[in-house]
Tab-separated table of C-alpha atoms in Angstrom:
chain	number	residue	atom	x	y	z
I	1	MET	CA	3.189	46.876	-9.914
I	2	PRO	CA	-0.619	46.440	-10.033
I	3	ARG	CA	-2.573	49.677	-10.743
I	4	ASP	CA	-6.285	50.205	-9.509
I	5	GLY	CA	-8.340	47.059	-9.089
I	6	GLY	CA	-5.299	44.678	-10.095
I	7	VAL	CA	-4.648	46.428	-13.504
I	8	SER	CA	-1.125	46.251	-14.049
I	9	GLY	CA	1.296	47.332	-16.704
I	10	ARG	CA	3.202	50.849	-17.167
I	11	GLY	CA	1.435	53.446	-18.724
I	12	SER	CA	-2.086	52.344	-17.531
I	13	SER	CA	-4.795	54.976	-17.341
I	14	ALA	CA	-7.231	52.941	-15.637
I	15	SER	CA	-6.606	54.320	-12.175
I	16	PRO	CA	-9.056	57.159	-10.921
I	17	LEU	CA	-6.237	58.250	-8.829
I	18	ILE	CA	-4.396	59.665	-11.776
I	19	GLY	CA	-3.982	63.369	-11.353
I	20	ARG	CA	-3.231	66.001	-8.518
I	21	TRP	CA	-4.673	65.865	-5.186
I	22	GLU	CA	-4.516	68.149	-2.267
I	23	ALA	CA	-5.375	68.233	1.465
I	24	THR	CA	-5.095	70.909	4.040
I	25	LEU	CA	-5.140	70.485	7.722
I	26	TYR	CA	-4.753	72.629	10.767
I	27	VAL	CA	-2.540	71.042	13.361
I	28	ASP	CA	-2.117	72.055	17.123
I	29	VAL	CA	1.495	71.141	18.204
I	30	GLY	CA	1.955	72.212	21.826
I	31	ALA	CA	2.851	75.679	21.640
I	32	ASP	CA	2.662	75.909	17.791
I	33	VAL	CA	-0.151	76.079	15.332
I	34	GLN	CA	0.666	74.542	11.813
I	35	LEU	CA	-1.100	74.547	8.581
I	36	TRP	CA	-0.134	71.391	6.698
I	37	THR	CA	-0.799	71.234	2.883
I	38	THR	CA	-0.128	67.717	1.454
I	39	GLU	CA	-0.105	67.207	-2.490
I	40	TRP	CA	0.127	63.956	-4.322
I	41	THR	CA	0.493	63.789	-8.065
I	42	PHE	CA	0.079	60.518	-9.612
I	43	ARG	CA	0.874	59.672	-13.147
I	44	ALA	CA	-0.342	56.923	-15.520
I	45	ASP	CA	3.270	55.718	-15.994
I	46	GLY	CA	3.531	54.779	-12.269
I	47	THR	CA	5.545	57.749	-11.062
I	48	CYS	CA	4.263	60.097	-8.645
I	49	ASP	CA	5.335	63.184	-6.620
I	50	TYR	CA	4.694	63.883	-2.861
I	51	ARG	CA	4.937	67.381	-1.441
I	52	GLN	CA	4.038	68.598	1.945
I	53	THR	CA	4.237	72.466	3.042
I	54	VAL	CA	4.166	73.155	6.550
I	55	LEU	CA	3.510	76.731	7.577
I	56	SER	CA	4.360	77.046	11.317
I	57	VAL	CA	3.846	80.024	13.608
I	58	VAL	CA	6.974	79.010	15.471
I	59	ALA	CA	9.355	77.659	12.741
I	60	GLY	CA	8.098	79.252	9.555
I	61	THR	CA	7.684	77.383	6.257
I	62	THR	CA	9.192	73.980	5.402
I	63	VAL	CA	8.717	72.063	2.167
I	64	LYS	CA	9.236	68.321	1.763
I	65	PHE	CA	9.243	66.914	-1.712
I	66	ARG	CA	9.762	63.283	-2.518
I	67	PRO	CA	9.505	61.559	-6.038
I	68	CYS	CA	7.944	58.131	-6.065
I	69	ALA	CA	6.448	55.214	-7.723
I	70	TRP	CA	2.829	54.054	-7.101
I	71	SER	CA	0.324	51.147	-7.751
I	72	THR	CA	-2.937	50.326	-6.080
I	73	SER	CA	-4.810	47.175	-5.584
I	74	SER	CA	-7.963	46.217	-3.860
I	75	GLY	CA	-8.391	49.781	-2.233
I	76	VAL	CA	-4.931	50.083	-1.134
I	77	LEU	CA	-2.351	52.622	-2.465
I	78	ARG	CA	1.210	51.639	-2.454
I	79	VAL	CA	3.875	54.084	-2.686
I	80	VAL	CA	7.770	53.517	-3.032
I	81	TYR	CA	9.873	56.638	-2.470
I	82	ALA	CA	12.686	57.163	-4.855
I	83	ASP	CA	15.044	58.709	-2.209
I	84	THR	CA	14.936	55.841	0.396
I	85	GLY	CA	12.884	53.137	-1.123
I	86	ALA	CA	10.621	53.176	1.725
I	87	LEU	CA	7.223	51.642	1.184
I	88	TYR	CA	4.099	53.684	2.148
I	89	GLU	CA	0.805	51.709	2.130
I	90	ALA	CA	-2.535	53.346	2.769
I	91	ALA	CA	-6.247	52.462	2.221
I	92	PHE	CA	-7.982	54.747	-0.237
I	93	SER	CA	-11.767	55.253	-1.356
I	94	PHE	CA	-13.939	57.600	-3.144
I	95	PRO	CA	-16.479	58.347	-0.580
I	96	THR	CA	-19.013	60.394	-2.801
I	97	GLY	CA	-18.806	57.894	-5.698
I	98	LEU	CA	-17.403	60.828	-7.798
I	99	ARG	CA	-13.776	61.163	-8.766
I	100	ASP	CA	-13.345	64.692	-7.453
I	101	SER	CA	-12.423	63.727	-4.000
I	102	VAL	CA	-10.517	60.887	-2.321
I	103	VAL	CA	-9.856	59.790	1.260
I	104	ILE	CA	-6.373	58.369	1.705
I	105	GLN	CA	-5.531	56.934	5.013
I	106	GLY	CA	-8.374	59.017	6.604
I	107	VAL	CA	-7.460	62.328	5.072
I	108	ALA	CA	-9.736	63.931	2.534
I	109	TYR	CA	-8.094	65.109	-0.464
I	110	ARG	CA	-9.634	67.243	-3.387
I	111	ARG	CA	-8.835	66.824	-6.941
I	112	THR	CA	-6.714	69.784	-8.099
I	113	GLY	CA	-5.606	68.684	-11.702
């Protein structure tokens, strides 16, 4: 699959998305308040991990972990989840021009690794 800007090939380290990214959101869900922490880890070999931890006042803590494969092309992130083969596509950008934060599908993530 193509990587960043149409660069393709396994093991490419050209993409500025390589690394670990985290976003935290407070979500009001009816009678519940939840804290969602989403973490993406993108590797140069085209593999990735998606982890979402939800802390709920009502239901406690749940964690969702999904291994995946990823690529990018023309500002679009493409993720294929290993467990189902489902495709997720999302626009992404680096709004500050720096590589310490990225916006994926309208959600701001900060680099954590």
